[in-house]
Amino acid sequence: MPAVDRKTRLFDPDAMESLRREHRLDPQAIRQLRNDLLKKFESDRSVLAKFPAADSVSLHVLELYQRMDSELDGATKLLFETRSGMLIESVILRIATGRTTLCVSSQVGCAAACDFCATGKMGIARNLETSEILDQIVQAGQMLQQEGRRLSNIVFMGMGEPLHNESNVTRAIELLTASDHFARSPSTLLVSTVGVPAGMLRLAKRFPKLNLALSLHSANQAVREKIIPLGKKASLEELHSTISQIQSIQDREFMIEYLMLDQLNDSADDVQQLIDWIGDLRVHINLIPYNTIDASPHLRATPKQRIESFASELKQAGFKTTVRYSLGSDIEAACGQLIRQENRQRAMADRAVQINIR
């Protein structure tokens, strides 16, 4: 487990102000520190060399535990260790067009328990703090800066259900879009949820230009509940109504994510149910080929030809549709399983230590 760091944390504004006063720093020194690290993603050495109180500030709350680079494409999986000793993951996607997307985690584990997801099989350990969410972005941004690449988009599609950690995710978005921190446009950010209506509406009202996505995966209530147990808490009717309300707030398309599962949600009836459910909503549908995981051997990927037929039906119905083939397939599934096993072992070891202490 990483050693406890007593230094002032960068994303604690009150502590940073106390640090400034203690060292009698010009406010410009703090502004330059944030600008160099959060906007330019300069290296730690470069940033600290210009900061008068370098020995008193902590730039990171996560330790890079492991980096895995795909041998097939431009994907990189980053495993980070929190100060409590748990592992989380982020994924850098270097798109062929030159754009770069970072997928970040919002929780250690996930309570949604989606049948297709390795993280969902972990259960929930805890929410990530705002600083832990943001440090994934800082460290990935620094890696990309060294490559001469720019971070184009950030998606909350990693470990966890973002709206189960709504306060910290909202604060992270506030700092990502704040002019004195990351100064990013909210249109470069996307939050994906399995469907938490009240939280979806709050985010839309707070950030009208933020991109939102619903992991739908079926327009049949019974099938959706089988795939996503949390689907029992919000009906398809309620989710449709929520998206309609969001679109009265936001002048933008809403993203619908649909994982293609063989003989479960990929039939002619399934595509018609999806078309009927969408109705007059303005959406962009992402069809996602399934990558198998060891924890769900009963699920199979829809054949490519059937995915293309499904997409064709949606396009003919007038919906913008993309088949989103995954990057980093050679590093993706196994890593989620390894994190699950490693975190369980660490949690069990920690509990054993606590019992012995008592």
PDB file of N, CA and C in Angstrom, residues 219 269-280 285 310 313-317 319:
ATOM      1  N   ALA A 219     -34.900  -2.857 -25.525  1.00  0.00           N
ATOM      2  CA  ALA A 219     -36.129  -2.077 -25.376  1.00  0.00           C
ATOM      3  C   ALA A 219     -37.276  -2.962 -24.913  1.00  0.00           C
ATOM      4  N   ASP A 269     -37.494  -8.731 -34.007  1.00  0.00           N
ATOM      5  CA  ASP A 269     -38.428  -8.156 -33.034  1.00  0.00           C
ATOM      6  C   ASP A 269     -37.720  -7.148 -32.132  1.00  0.00           C
ATOM      7  N   ASP A 270     -36.468  -7.457 -31.759  1.00  0.00           N
ATOM      8  CA  ASP A 270     -35.711  -6.558 -30.880  1.00  0.00           C
ATOM      9  C   ASP A 270     -35.455  -5.213 -31.547  1.00  0.00           C
ATOM     10  N   VAL A 271     -35.091  -5.227 -32.824  1.00  0.00           N
ATOM     11  CA  VAL A 271     -34.810  -3.961 -33.498  1.00  0.00           C
ATOM     12  C   VAL A 271     -36.097  -3.156 -33.661  1.00  0.00           C
ATOM     13  N   GLN A 272     -37.217  -3.826 -33.895  1.00  0.00           N
ATOM     14  CA  GLN A 272     -38.484  -3.097 -34.021  1.00  0.00           C
ATOM     15  C   GLN A 272     -38.908  -2.506 -32.680  1.00  0.00           C
ATOM     16  N   GLN A 273     -38.692  -3.256 -31.591  1.00  0.00           N
ATOM     17  CA  GLN A 273     -39.005  -2.722 -30.260  1.00  0.00           C
ATOM     18  C   GLN A 273     -38.150  -1.494 -29.963  1.00  0.00           C
ATOM     19  N   LEU A 274     -36.889  -1.534 -30.391  1.00  0.00           N
ATOM     20  CA  LEU A 274     -35.998  -0.395 -30.177  1.00  0.00           C
ATOM     21  C   LEU A 274     -36.487   0.815 -30.967  1.00  0.00           C
ATOM     22  N   ILE A 275     -36.855   0.605 -32.206  1.00  0.00           N
ATOM     23  CA  ILE A 275     -37.369   1.694 -33.047  1.00  0.00           C
ATOM     24  C   ILE A 275     -38.625   2.296 -32.435  1.00  0.00           C
ATOM     25  N   ASP A 276     -39.518   1.439 -31.970  1.00  0.00           N
ATOM     26  CA  ASP A 276     -40.769   1.925 -31.366  1.00  0.00           C
ATOM     27  C   ASP A 276     -40.497   2.682 -30.077  1.00  0.00           C
ATOM     28  N   TRP A 277     -39.539   2.185 -29.271  1.00  0.00           N
ATOM     29  CA  TRP A 277     -39.241   2.843 -27.988  1.00  0.00           C
ATOM     30  C   TRP A 277     -38.628   4.220 -28.209  1.00  0.00           C
ATOM     31  N   ILE A 278     -37.718   4.330 -29.151  1.00  0.00           N
ATOM     32  CA  ILE A 278     -37.070   5.623 -29.409  1.00  0.00           C
ATOM     33  C   ILE A 278     -38.084   6.651 -29.868  1.00  0.00           C
ATOM     34  N   GLY A 279     -38.951   6.262 -30.770  1.00  0.00           N
ATOM     35  CA  GLY A 279     -40.008   7.174 -31.227  1.00  0.00           C
ATOM     36  C   GLY A 279     -39.431   8.451 -31.816  1.00  0.00           C
ATOM     37  N   ASP A 280     -39.806   9.589 -31.230  1.00  0.00           N
ATOM     38  CA  ASP A 280     -39.374  10.878 -31.777  1.00  0.00           C
ATOM     39  C   ASP A 280     -38.177  11.469 -31.042  1.00  0.00           C
ATOM     40  N   ILE A 285     -27.374   6.157 -32.026  1.00  0.00           N
ATOM     41  CA  ILE A 285     -27.310   4.803 -31.477  1.00  0.00           C
ATOM     42  C   ILE A 285     -25.936   4.206 -31.735  1.00  0.00           C
ATOM     43  N   PHE A 310     -28.852  -5.330 -38.251  1.00  0.00           N
ATOM     44  CA  PHE A 310     -29.526  -4.583 -37.187  1.00  0.00           C
ATOM     45  C   PHE A 310     -29.307  -3.090 -37.408  1.00  0.00           C
ATOM     46  N   GLU A 313     -31.331  -1.705 -40.377  1.00  0.00           N
ATOM     47  CA  GLU A 313     -32.743  -1.486 -40.047  1.00  0.00           C
ATOM     48  C   GLU A 313     -32.922  -0.148 -39.316  1.00  0.00           C
ATOM     49  N   LEU A 314     -32.019   0.146 -38.407  1.00  0.00           N
ATOM     50  CA  LEU A 314     -32.106   1.406 -37.657  1.00  0.00           C
ATOM     51  C   LEU A 314     -31.889   2.606 -38.577  1.00  0.00           C
ATOM     52  N   LYS A 315     -30.937   2.487 -39.485  1.00  0.00           N
ATOM     53  CA  LYS A 315     -30.660   3.579 -40.418  1.00  0.00           C
ATOM     54  C   LYS A 315     -31.842   3.811 -41.354  1.00  0.00           C
ATOM     55  N   GLN A 316     -32.445   2.721 -41.806  1.00  0.00           N
ATOM     56  CA  GLN A 316     -33.607   2.848 -42.677  1.00  0.00           C
ATOM     57  C   GLN A 316     -34.780   3.513 -41.960  1.00  0.00           C
ATOM     58  N   ALA A 317     -34.815   3.352 -40.630  1.00  0.00           N
ATOM     59  CA  ALA A 317     -35.872   3.992 -39.836  1.00  0.00           C
ATOM     60  C   ALA A 317     -35.551   5.453 -39.552  1.00  0.00           C
ATOM     61  N   PHE A 319     -32.573   6.672 -38.042  1.00  0.00           N
ATOM     62  CA  PHE A 319     -31.753   6.947 -36.860  1.00  0.00           C
ATOM     63  C   PHE A 319     -30.266   6.904 -37.203  1.00  0.00           C
TER      64      PHE A 319
END
